Coordinates of C-alpha atoms in Angstrom, one line a residue:
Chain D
X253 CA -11.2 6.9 -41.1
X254 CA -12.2 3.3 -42.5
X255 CA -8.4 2.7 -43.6
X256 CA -7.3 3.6 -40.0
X257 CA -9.3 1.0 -38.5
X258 CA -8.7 -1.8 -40.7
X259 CA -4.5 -1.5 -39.9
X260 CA -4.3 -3.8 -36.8
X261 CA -1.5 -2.2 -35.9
X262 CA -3.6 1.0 -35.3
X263 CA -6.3 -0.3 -34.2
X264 CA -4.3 -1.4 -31.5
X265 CA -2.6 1.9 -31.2
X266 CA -5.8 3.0 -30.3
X267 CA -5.7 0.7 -26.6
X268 CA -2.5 2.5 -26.1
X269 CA -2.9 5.6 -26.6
X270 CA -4.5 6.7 -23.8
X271 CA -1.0 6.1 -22.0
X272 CA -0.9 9.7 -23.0
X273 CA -3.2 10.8 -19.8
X274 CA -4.2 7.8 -18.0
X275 CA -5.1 4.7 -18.9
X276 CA -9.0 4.0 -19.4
X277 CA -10.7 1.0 -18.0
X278 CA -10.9 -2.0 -20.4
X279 CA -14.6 -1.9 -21.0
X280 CA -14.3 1.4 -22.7
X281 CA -12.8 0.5 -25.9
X282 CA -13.1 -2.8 -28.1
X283 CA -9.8 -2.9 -29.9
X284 CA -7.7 -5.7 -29.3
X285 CA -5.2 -5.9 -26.2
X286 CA -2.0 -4.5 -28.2
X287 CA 1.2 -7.1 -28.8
X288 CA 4.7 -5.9 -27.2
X289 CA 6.1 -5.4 -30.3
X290 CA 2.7 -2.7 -31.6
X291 CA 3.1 -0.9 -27.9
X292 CA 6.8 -0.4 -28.7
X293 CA 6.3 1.3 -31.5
X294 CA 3.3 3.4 -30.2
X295 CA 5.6 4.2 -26.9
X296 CA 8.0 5.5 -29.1
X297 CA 5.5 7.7 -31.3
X298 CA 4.1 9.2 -27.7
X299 CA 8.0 9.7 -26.6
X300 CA 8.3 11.8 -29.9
X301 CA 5.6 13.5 -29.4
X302 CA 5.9 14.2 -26.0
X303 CA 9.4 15.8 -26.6
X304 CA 8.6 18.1 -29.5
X305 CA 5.3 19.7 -27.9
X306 CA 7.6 21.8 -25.0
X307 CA 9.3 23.2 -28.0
X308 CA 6.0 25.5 -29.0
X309 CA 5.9 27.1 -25.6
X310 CA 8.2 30.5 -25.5
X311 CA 11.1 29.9 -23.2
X312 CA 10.7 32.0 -19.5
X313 CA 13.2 32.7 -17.9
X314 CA 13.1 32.0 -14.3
X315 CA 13.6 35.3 -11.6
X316 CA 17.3 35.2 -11.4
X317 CA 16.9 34.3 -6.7
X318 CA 15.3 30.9 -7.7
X319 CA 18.2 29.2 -9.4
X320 CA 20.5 30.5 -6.2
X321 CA 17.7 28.9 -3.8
X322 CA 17.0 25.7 -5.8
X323 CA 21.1 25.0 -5.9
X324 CA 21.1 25.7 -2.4
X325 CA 18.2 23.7 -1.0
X326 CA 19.0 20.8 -3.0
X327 CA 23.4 20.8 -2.5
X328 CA 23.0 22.4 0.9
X329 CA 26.4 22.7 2.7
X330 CA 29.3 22.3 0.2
X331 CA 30.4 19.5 2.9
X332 CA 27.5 17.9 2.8
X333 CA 28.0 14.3 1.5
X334 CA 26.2 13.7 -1.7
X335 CA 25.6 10.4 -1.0
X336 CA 22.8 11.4 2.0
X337 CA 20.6 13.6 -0.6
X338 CA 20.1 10.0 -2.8
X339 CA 18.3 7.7 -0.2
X340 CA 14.7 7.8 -1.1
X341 CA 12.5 8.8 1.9
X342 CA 8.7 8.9 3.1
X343 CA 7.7 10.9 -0.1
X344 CA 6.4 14.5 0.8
X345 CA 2.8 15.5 0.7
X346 CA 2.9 17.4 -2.9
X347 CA -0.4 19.9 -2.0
X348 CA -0.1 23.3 -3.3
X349 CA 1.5 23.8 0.0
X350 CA 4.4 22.2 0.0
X351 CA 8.0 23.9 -0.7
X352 CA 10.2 21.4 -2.6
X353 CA 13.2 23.5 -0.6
X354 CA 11.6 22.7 2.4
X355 CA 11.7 18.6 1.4
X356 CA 15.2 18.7 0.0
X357 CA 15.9 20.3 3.6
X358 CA 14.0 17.7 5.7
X359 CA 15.5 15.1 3.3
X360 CA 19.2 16.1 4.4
X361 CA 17.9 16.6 8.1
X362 CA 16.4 13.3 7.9
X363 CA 19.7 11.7 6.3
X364 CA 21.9 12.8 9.4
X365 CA 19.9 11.0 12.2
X366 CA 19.3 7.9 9.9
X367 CA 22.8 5.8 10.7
X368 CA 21.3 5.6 14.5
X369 CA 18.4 4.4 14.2
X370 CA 19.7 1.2 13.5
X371 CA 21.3 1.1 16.6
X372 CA 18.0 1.5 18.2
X373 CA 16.1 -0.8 16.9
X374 CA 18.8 -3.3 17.9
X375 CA 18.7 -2.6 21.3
X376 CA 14.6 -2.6 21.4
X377 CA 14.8 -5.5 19.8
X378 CA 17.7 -7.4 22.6
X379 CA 15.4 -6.1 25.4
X380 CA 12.2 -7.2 24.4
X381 CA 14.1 -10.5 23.5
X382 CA 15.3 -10.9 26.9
X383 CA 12.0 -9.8 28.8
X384 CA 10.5 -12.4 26.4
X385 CA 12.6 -15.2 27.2
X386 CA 12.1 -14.2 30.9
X387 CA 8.1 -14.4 30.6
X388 CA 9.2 -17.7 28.5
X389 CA 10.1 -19.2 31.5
X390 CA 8.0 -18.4 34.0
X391 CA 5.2 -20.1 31.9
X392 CA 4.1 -23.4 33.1
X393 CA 2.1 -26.5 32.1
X394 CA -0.1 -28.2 34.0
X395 CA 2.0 -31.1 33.9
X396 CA 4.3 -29.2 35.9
X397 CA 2.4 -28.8 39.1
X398 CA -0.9 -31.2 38.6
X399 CA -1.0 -34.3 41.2
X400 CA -2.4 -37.3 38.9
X401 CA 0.1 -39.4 37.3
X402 CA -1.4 -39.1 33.6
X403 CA -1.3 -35.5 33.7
X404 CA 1.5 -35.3 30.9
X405 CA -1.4 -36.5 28.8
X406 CA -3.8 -33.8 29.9
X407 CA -3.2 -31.4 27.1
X408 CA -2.8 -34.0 24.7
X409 CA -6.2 -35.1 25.3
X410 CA -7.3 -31.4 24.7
X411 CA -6.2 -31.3 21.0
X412 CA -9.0 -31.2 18.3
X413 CA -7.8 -34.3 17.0
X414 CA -8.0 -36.0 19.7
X415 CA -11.8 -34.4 20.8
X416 CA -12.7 -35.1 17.5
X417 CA -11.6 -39.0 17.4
X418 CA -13.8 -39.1 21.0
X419 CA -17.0 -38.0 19.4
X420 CA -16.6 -41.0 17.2
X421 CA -17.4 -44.3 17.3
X422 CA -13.9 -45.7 16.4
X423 CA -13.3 -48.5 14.4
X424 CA -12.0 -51.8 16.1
X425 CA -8.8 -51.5 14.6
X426 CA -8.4 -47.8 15.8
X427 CA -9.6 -48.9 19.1
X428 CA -7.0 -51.6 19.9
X429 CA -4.7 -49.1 18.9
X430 CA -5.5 -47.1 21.0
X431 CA -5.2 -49.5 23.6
X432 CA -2.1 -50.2 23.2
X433 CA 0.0 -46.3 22.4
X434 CA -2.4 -44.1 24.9
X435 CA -3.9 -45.6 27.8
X436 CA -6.1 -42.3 28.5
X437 CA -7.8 -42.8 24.8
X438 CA -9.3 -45.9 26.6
X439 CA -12.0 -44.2 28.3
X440 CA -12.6 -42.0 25.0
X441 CA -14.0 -44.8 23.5
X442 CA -17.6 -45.4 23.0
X443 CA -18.4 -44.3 26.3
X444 CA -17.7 -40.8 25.8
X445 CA -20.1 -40.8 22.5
X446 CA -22.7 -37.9 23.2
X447 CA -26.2 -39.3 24.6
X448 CA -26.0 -42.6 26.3
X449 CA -22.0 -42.5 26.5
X450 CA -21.8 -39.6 28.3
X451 CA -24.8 -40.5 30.9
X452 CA -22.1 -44.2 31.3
X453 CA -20.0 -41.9 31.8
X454 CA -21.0 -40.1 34.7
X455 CA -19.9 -41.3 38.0
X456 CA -17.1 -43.4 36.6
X457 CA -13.5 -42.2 38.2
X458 CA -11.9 -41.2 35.2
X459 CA -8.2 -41.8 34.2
X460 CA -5.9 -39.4 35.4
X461 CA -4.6 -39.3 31.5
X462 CA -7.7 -37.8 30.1
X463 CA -8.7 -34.4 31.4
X464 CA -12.6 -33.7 32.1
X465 CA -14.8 -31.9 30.1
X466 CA -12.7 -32.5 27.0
X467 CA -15.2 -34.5 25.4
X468 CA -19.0 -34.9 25.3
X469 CA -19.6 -35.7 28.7
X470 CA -18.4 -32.4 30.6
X471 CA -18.3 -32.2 34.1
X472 CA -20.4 -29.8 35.7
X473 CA -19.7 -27.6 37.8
X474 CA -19.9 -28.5 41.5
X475 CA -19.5 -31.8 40.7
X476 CA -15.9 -33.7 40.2
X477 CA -14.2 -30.1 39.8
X478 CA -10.6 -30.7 38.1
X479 CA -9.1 -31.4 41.5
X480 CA -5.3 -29.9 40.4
X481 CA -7.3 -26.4 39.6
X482 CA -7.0 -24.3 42.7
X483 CA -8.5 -21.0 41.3
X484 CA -11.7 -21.2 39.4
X485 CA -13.0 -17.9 37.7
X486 CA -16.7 -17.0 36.6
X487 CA -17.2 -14.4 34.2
X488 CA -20.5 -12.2 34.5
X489 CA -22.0 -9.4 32.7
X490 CA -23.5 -7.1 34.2
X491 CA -26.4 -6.1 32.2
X492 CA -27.7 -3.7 34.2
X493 CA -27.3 -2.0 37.4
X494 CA -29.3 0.7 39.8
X495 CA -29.3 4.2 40.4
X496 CA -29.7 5.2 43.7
X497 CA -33.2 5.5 44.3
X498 CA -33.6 2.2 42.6
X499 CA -34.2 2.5 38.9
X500 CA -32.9 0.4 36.4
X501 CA -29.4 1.5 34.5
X502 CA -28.8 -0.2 31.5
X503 CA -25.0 -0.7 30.5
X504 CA -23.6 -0.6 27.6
X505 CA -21.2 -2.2 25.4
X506 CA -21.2 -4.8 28.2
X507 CA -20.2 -7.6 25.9
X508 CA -17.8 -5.3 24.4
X509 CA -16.5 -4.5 27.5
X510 CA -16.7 -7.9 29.4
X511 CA -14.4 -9.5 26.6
X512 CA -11.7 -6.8 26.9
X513 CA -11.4 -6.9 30.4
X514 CA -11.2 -11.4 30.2
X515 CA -8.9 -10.7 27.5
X516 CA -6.4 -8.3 29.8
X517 CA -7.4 -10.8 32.4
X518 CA -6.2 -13.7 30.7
X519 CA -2.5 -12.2 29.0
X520 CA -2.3 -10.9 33.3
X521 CA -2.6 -14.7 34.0
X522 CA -0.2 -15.7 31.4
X523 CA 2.2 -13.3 32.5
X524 CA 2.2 -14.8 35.9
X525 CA 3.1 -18.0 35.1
X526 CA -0.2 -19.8 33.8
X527 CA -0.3 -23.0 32.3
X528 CA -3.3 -23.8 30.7
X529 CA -7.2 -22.9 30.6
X530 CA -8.4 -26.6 31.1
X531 CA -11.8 -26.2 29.8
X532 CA -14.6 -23.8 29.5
X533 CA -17.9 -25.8 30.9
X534 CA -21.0 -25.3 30.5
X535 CA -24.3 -24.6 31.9
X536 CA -23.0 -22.0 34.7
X537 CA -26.2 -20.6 35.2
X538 CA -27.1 -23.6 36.6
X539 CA -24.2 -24.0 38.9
X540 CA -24.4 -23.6 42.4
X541 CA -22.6 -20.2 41.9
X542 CA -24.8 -17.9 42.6
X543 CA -25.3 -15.3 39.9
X544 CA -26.0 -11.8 40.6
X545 CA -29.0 -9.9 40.0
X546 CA -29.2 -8.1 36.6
X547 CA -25.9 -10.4 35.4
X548 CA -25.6 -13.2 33.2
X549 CA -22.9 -15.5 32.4
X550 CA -20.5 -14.1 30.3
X551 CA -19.7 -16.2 26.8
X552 CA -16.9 -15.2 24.9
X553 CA -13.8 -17.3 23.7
X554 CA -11.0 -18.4 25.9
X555 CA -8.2 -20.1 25.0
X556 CA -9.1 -23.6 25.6
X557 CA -7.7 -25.5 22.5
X558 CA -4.4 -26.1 20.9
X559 CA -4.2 -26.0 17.6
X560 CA -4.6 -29.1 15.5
X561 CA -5.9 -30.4 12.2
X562 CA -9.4 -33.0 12.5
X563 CA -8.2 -36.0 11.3
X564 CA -10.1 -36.0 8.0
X565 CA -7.4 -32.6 7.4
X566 CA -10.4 -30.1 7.6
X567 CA -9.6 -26.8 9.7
X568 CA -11.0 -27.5 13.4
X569 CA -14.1 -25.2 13.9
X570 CA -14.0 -21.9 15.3
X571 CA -13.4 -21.6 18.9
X572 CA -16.0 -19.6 20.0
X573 CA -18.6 -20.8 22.2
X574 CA -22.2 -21.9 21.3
X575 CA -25.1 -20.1 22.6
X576 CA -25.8 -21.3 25.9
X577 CA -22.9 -23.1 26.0
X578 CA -19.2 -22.2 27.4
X579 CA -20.0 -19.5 30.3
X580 CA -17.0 -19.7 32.3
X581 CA -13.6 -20.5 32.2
X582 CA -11.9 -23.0 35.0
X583 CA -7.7 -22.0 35.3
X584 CA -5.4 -24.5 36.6
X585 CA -2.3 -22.0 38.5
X586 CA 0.3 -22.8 40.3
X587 CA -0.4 -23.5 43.6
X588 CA 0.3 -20.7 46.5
Chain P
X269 CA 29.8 25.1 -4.9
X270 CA 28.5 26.1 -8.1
X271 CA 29.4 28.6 -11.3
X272 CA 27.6 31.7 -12.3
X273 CA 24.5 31.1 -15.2
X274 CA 26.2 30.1 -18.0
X275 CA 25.6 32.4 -21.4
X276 CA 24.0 30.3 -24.3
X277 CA 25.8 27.1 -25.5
X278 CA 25.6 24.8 -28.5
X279 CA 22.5 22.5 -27.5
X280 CA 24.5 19.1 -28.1
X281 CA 23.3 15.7 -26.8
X282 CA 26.4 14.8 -26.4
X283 CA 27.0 17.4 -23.6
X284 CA 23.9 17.2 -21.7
X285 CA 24.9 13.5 -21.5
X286 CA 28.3 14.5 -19.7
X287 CA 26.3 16.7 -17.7
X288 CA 24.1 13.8 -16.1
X289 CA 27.1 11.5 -16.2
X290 CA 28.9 14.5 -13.9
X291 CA 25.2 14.6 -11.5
X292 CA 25.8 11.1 -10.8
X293 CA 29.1 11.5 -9.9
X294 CA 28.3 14.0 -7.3
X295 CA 29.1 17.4 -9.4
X296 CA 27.2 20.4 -8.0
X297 CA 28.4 22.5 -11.1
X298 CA 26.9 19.9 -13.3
X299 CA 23.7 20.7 -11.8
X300 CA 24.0 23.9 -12.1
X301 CA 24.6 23.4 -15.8
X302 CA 21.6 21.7 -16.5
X303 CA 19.2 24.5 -14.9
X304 CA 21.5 27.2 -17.2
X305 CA 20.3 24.9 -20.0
X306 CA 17.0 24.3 -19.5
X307 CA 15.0 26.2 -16.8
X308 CA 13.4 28.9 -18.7
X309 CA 11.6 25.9 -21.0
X310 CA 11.3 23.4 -17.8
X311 CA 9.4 26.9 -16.6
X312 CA 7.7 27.0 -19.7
X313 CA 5.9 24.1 -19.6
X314 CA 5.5 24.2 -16.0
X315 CA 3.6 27.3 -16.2
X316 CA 1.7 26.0 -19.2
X317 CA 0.1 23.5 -17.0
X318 CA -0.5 25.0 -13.6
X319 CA -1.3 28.3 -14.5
X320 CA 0.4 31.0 -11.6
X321 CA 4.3 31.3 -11.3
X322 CA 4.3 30.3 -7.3
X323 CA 3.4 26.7 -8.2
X324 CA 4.9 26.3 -11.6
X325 CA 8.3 27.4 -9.6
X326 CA 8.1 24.9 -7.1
X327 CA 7.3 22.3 -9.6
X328 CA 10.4 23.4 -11.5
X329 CA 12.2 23.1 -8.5
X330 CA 10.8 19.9 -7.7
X331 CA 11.6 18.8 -11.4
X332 CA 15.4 20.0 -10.9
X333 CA 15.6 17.8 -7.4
X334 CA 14.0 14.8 -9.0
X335 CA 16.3 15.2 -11.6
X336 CA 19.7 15.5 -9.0
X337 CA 18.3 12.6 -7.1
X338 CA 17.8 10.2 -9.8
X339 CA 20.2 11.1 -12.5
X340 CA 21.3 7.4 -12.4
X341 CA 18.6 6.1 -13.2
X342 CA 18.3 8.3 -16.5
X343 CA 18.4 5.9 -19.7
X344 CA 20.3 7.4 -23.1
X345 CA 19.4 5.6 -25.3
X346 CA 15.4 6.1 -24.2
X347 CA 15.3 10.1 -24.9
X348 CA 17.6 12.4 -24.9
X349 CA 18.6 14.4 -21.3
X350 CA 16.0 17.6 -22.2
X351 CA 13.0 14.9 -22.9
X352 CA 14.3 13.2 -19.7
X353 CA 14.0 16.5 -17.6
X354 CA 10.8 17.9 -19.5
X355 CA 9.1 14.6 -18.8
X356 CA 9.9 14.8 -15.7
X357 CA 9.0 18.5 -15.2
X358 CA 5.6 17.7 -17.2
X359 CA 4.7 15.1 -14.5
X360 CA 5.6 17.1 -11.5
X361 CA 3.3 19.6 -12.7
X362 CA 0.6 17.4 -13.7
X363 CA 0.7 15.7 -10.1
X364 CA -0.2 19.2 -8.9
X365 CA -3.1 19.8 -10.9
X366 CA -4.5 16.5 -10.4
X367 CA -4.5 17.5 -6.3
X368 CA -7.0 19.8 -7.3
X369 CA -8.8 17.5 -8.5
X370 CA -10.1 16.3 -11.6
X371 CA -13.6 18.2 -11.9
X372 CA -11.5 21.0 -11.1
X373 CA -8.9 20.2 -14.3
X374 CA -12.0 19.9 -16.7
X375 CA -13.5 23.1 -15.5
X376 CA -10.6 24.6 -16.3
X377 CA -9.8 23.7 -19.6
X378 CA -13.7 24.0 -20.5
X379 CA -13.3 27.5 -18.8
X380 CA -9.8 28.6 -20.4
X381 CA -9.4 29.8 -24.0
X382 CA -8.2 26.8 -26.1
X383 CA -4.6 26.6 -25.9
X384 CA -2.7 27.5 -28.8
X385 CA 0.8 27.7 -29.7
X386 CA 3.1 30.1 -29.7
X387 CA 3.0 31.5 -32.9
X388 CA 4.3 35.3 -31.8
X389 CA 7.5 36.6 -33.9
X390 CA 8.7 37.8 -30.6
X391 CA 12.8 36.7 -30.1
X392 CA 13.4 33.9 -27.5
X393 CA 15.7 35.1 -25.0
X394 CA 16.9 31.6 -25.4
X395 CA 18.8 31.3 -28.4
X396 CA 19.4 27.7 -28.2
X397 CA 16.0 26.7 -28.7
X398 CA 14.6 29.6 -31.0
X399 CA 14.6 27.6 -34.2
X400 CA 13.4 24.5 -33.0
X401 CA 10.6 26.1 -31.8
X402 CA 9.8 27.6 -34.9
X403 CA 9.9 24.5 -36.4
X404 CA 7.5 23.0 -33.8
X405 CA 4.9 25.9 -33.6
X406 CA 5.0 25.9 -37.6
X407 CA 4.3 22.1 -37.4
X408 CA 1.5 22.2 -34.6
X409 CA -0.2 24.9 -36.7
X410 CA -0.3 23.0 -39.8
X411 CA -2.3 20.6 -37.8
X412 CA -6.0 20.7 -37.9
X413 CA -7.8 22.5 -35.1
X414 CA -9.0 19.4 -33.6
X415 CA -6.1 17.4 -33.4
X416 CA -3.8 19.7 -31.6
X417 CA -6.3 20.3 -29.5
X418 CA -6.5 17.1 -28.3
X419 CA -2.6 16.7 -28.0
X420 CA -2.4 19.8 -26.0
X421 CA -5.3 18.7 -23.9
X422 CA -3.7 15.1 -22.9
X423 CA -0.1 16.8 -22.6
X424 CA -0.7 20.0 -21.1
X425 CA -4.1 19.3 -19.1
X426 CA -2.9 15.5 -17.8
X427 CA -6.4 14.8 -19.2
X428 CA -7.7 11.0 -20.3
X429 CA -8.9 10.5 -23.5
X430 CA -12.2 9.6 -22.1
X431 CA -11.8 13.6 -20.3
X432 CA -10.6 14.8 -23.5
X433 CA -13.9 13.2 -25.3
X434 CA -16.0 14.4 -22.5
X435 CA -14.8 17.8 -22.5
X436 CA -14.6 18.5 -26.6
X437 CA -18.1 16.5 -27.0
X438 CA -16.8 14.3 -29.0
X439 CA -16.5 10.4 -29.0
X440 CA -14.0 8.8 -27.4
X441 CA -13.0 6.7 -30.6
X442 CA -12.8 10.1 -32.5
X443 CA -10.7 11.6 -29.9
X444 CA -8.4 8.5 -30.1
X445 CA -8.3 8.5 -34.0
X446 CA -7.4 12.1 -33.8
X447 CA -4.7 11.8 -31.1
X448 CA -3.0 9.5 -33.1
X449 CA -3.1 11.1 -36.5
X450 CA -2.4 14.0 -34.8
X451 CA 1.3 12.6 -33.4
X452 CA 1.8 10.8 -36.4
X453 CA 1.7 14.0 -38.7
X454 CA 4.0 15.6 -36.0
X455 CA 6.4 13.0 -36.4
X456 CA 6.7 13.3 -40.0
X457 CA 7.2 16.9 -40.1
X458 CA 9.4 17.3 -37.5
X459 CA 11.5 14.1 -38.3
X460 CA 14.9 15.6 -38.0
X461 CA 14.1 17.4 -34.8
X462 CA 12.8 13.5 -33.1
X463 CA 16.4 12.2 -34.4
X464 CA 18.0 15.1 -32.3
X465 CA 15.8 14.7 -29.4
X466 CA 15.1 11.2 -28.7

């Protein structure tokens, strides 16, 4: 067999020719990868083959009721359009089972219902466009409803960007331009640093253009509460509870279970009429809230950012709280 | 909505052509036509493959539908209409046996008597193919032992050649080298009957 390995040609028909069954994985053979031009003629030499090896099987003729039923099945009513049986459809399970009468069947059934779905789908789509619109706008933003006068600068001074630029010391060119385009940046500046800017910070009225807790120096709770925030919600698990007769009953899947029901809870506030999660502060546990027995504060995500780019274009980091950190989640609503 | 079996007709490429050209166009009879001409070898090899009569029926029928369905997509001047339809038939059949799985498939074929042709004087009831088959069988017998084994194995069993080499025992780069030589001596014996069919 030296010859037969020396022709590259064969050699490469060797790669190919296990397009007879199925193809083997790459690592199994060392021939070379076949050209278009050696795979033709090797595709060609399978087709031959492929054709001539039916010819050494005896003809059998097939019971003389299957040609009736297959003719029947597969034209169906001499009415029936031709053009329904050609539309390809969800390809039927092929186990030793199935009856290929029984798909050409489901294949005509499934051709005469099939102009109305379209119809359907159209009308779905109009109503869930209009209910849409309608939930559209109910929505509000806080600078629909809050008091201050920089409130249409709230959510601006939410985005990463922005959080990230006040966790910087900015440059004095970036400073005076801030200054001059966004009044509520003033404050960010190097008081709002972490450390000693956030301890300036604290106790200085701050402008009505930058909302609290968007930086470093968070409000706490209790103290200088958003004052256009009329609802505030705090999230607890409850760990554990009691039986009657006192013993302890552990719960389970309680973080599972507490972020479902703040994630219902949240989509049920945005339906009526929300405009924004402020901020998420921290420390709850420290709050003058009092936290029930065998609870903790919850921590799980909440909506609390808009999306944005950091100014050096990396992805801003995920939104998910620290441990120990975000516990609760403060909603600005409409007023009653 | 369609004629009675037809009695034997001259096997011409030419007609099985108009035949397809007729599916396309919607002809029921044309259909018809093509099971007159070819079910008992579409059968053939379906029951070659998967064994019982209940399955290699349905996967004749399923062969016959696939054929209706996509007649327009069938290419003359790759094979001619009977490779077209046996092709089709072969891989209908083979997607069966595969649901059975593979360790199933090589069982089998270690299990089963090695397939050999046909090589019976008995008369064809199907004159149109009678002396091509002779021709074939003649051919595939003139082959050695080991490479029509393996070409019955890949075409009949659906088997790899890495099954085939895992099954006869021997390496995979012998099974490929006989596989080929194997084809290629077929081809040159049979050279008039490619012409005809491809």
């Amino acid at each position: 067999l030296r010859h037969l390995h020396e022709d590259p040609e064969e050699l490469a028909a060797l790669a190919v020719l296990d397009g007879f069954g199925r193809l083997d994985s790459p690592d199994e053979t060392s021939v070379p990868e076949p050209g278009d031009e050696v795979e033709e003629v090797l595709r060609r030499l399978y087709t031959e083959t492929t054709a001539l090896l039916p010819y050494a099987l005896a003809p059998v003729p097939p019971p003389a009721a299957l040609r009736g039923r297959l003719l029947t099945a597969i034209l169906g009513d001499a009415t029936q359009a031709v053009e329904d049986l050609v539309p390809p459809l969800p390809t039927p399970a092929r186990g030793a089972g199935g009856s290929p009468l029984r798909f050409a069947a489901e294949r005509r059934a499934h051709a005469a219902r099939r102009p109305r779905w379209p119809a359907l789908l159209a009308a779905a789509a109009a109503v869930i466009g209009v209910a849409g619109l309608g939930l559209w706008a109910r929505r509000r933003s806080v600078r629909d409803f809050s008091r201050g006068p920089g409130a249409a600068r709230a959510d601006r001074a939410r985005h990463p960007h922005r959080l990230d630029r006040a966790l910087r010391r900015p440059s004095p060119a970036v400073a005076l331009r801030r200054g001059v385009d966004d009044p509520g940046d003033q404050a960010a500046d190097p008081s709002r640093r972490r450390g000693g800017g956030a301890r300036e910070l604290r106790g200085r009225p701050l402008p009505r253009g930058l909302a609290r807790g968007a930086g470093a120096a968070r409000h706490r709770l209790g103290e200088a509460a958003p004052e256009t925030a009329p609802w505030l919600v705090v999230v607890f698990e409850e760990l554990h509870g009691r039986h009657p007769d006192g013993g302890k009953r552990k719960n389970y899947y309680v973080k599972e279970s507490v972020g479902i029901a703040c994630g219902l809870f949240i989509a049920a506030l945005h339906d009526m009429g929300l405009a924004t999660l402020t901020h998420t502060p921290r420390r709850c546990a420290s709050s003058p809230h009092p936290r029930p027995p065998g609870e903790r504060e919850a921590v799980h995500p909440l909506p609390r950012r808009l999306p944005g780019r950091r100014r050096d274009g990396a992805r801003p980091r995920a939104q998910g709280p620290r441990r120990g950190g975000d516990s609760t989640a403060v909603a600005r609503l409409p007023g009653p | 909505m369609s004629s009675p079996p037809r009695s034997a007709a001259p096997l011409r490429a030419s007609d099985d052509l108009a035949i397809v050209r007729r599916m396309v166009d919607g002809d029921a009879d044309a259909l018809a036509e093509l099971y007159d001409r070819f079910a008992p070898l579409v059968l053939a090899v379906t029951r070659r493959i998967l064994g019982g009569a209940g399955e290699a029926e349905e996967a004749l029928q399923e062969a016959f539908l696939q054929a209706w369905n996509q007649a327009d997509r069938y290419a003359p001047g790759r094979s001619s209409v009977s490779t077209w339809l046996l092709l089709i038939a072969r891989t209908r059949s083979l997607d069966r046996l595969r649901s059975r799985g593979s360790r199933d498939r090589v069982a089998q074929a270690a299990a089963a008597e090695p397939p050999s042709v046909d090589t019976s004087s008995r008369v064809d009831d199907h004159v149109l193919h009678r002396e091509r088959s002779q021709r074939v069988r003649q051919a595939l017998a003139e082959l050695p032992e080991e490479q029509r084994r393996v070409l019955e194995l890949a075409f009949y069993e659906g088997l790899s050649q890495s099954e085939i080499a895992l099954h006869t025992g021997a390496p995979l780069g012998t099974v490929k080298t006989r596989a080929l030589l194997g084809m290629k001596k077929l081809r040159e014996a049979l050279r008039n009957e490619v012409r005809e069919l491809i």
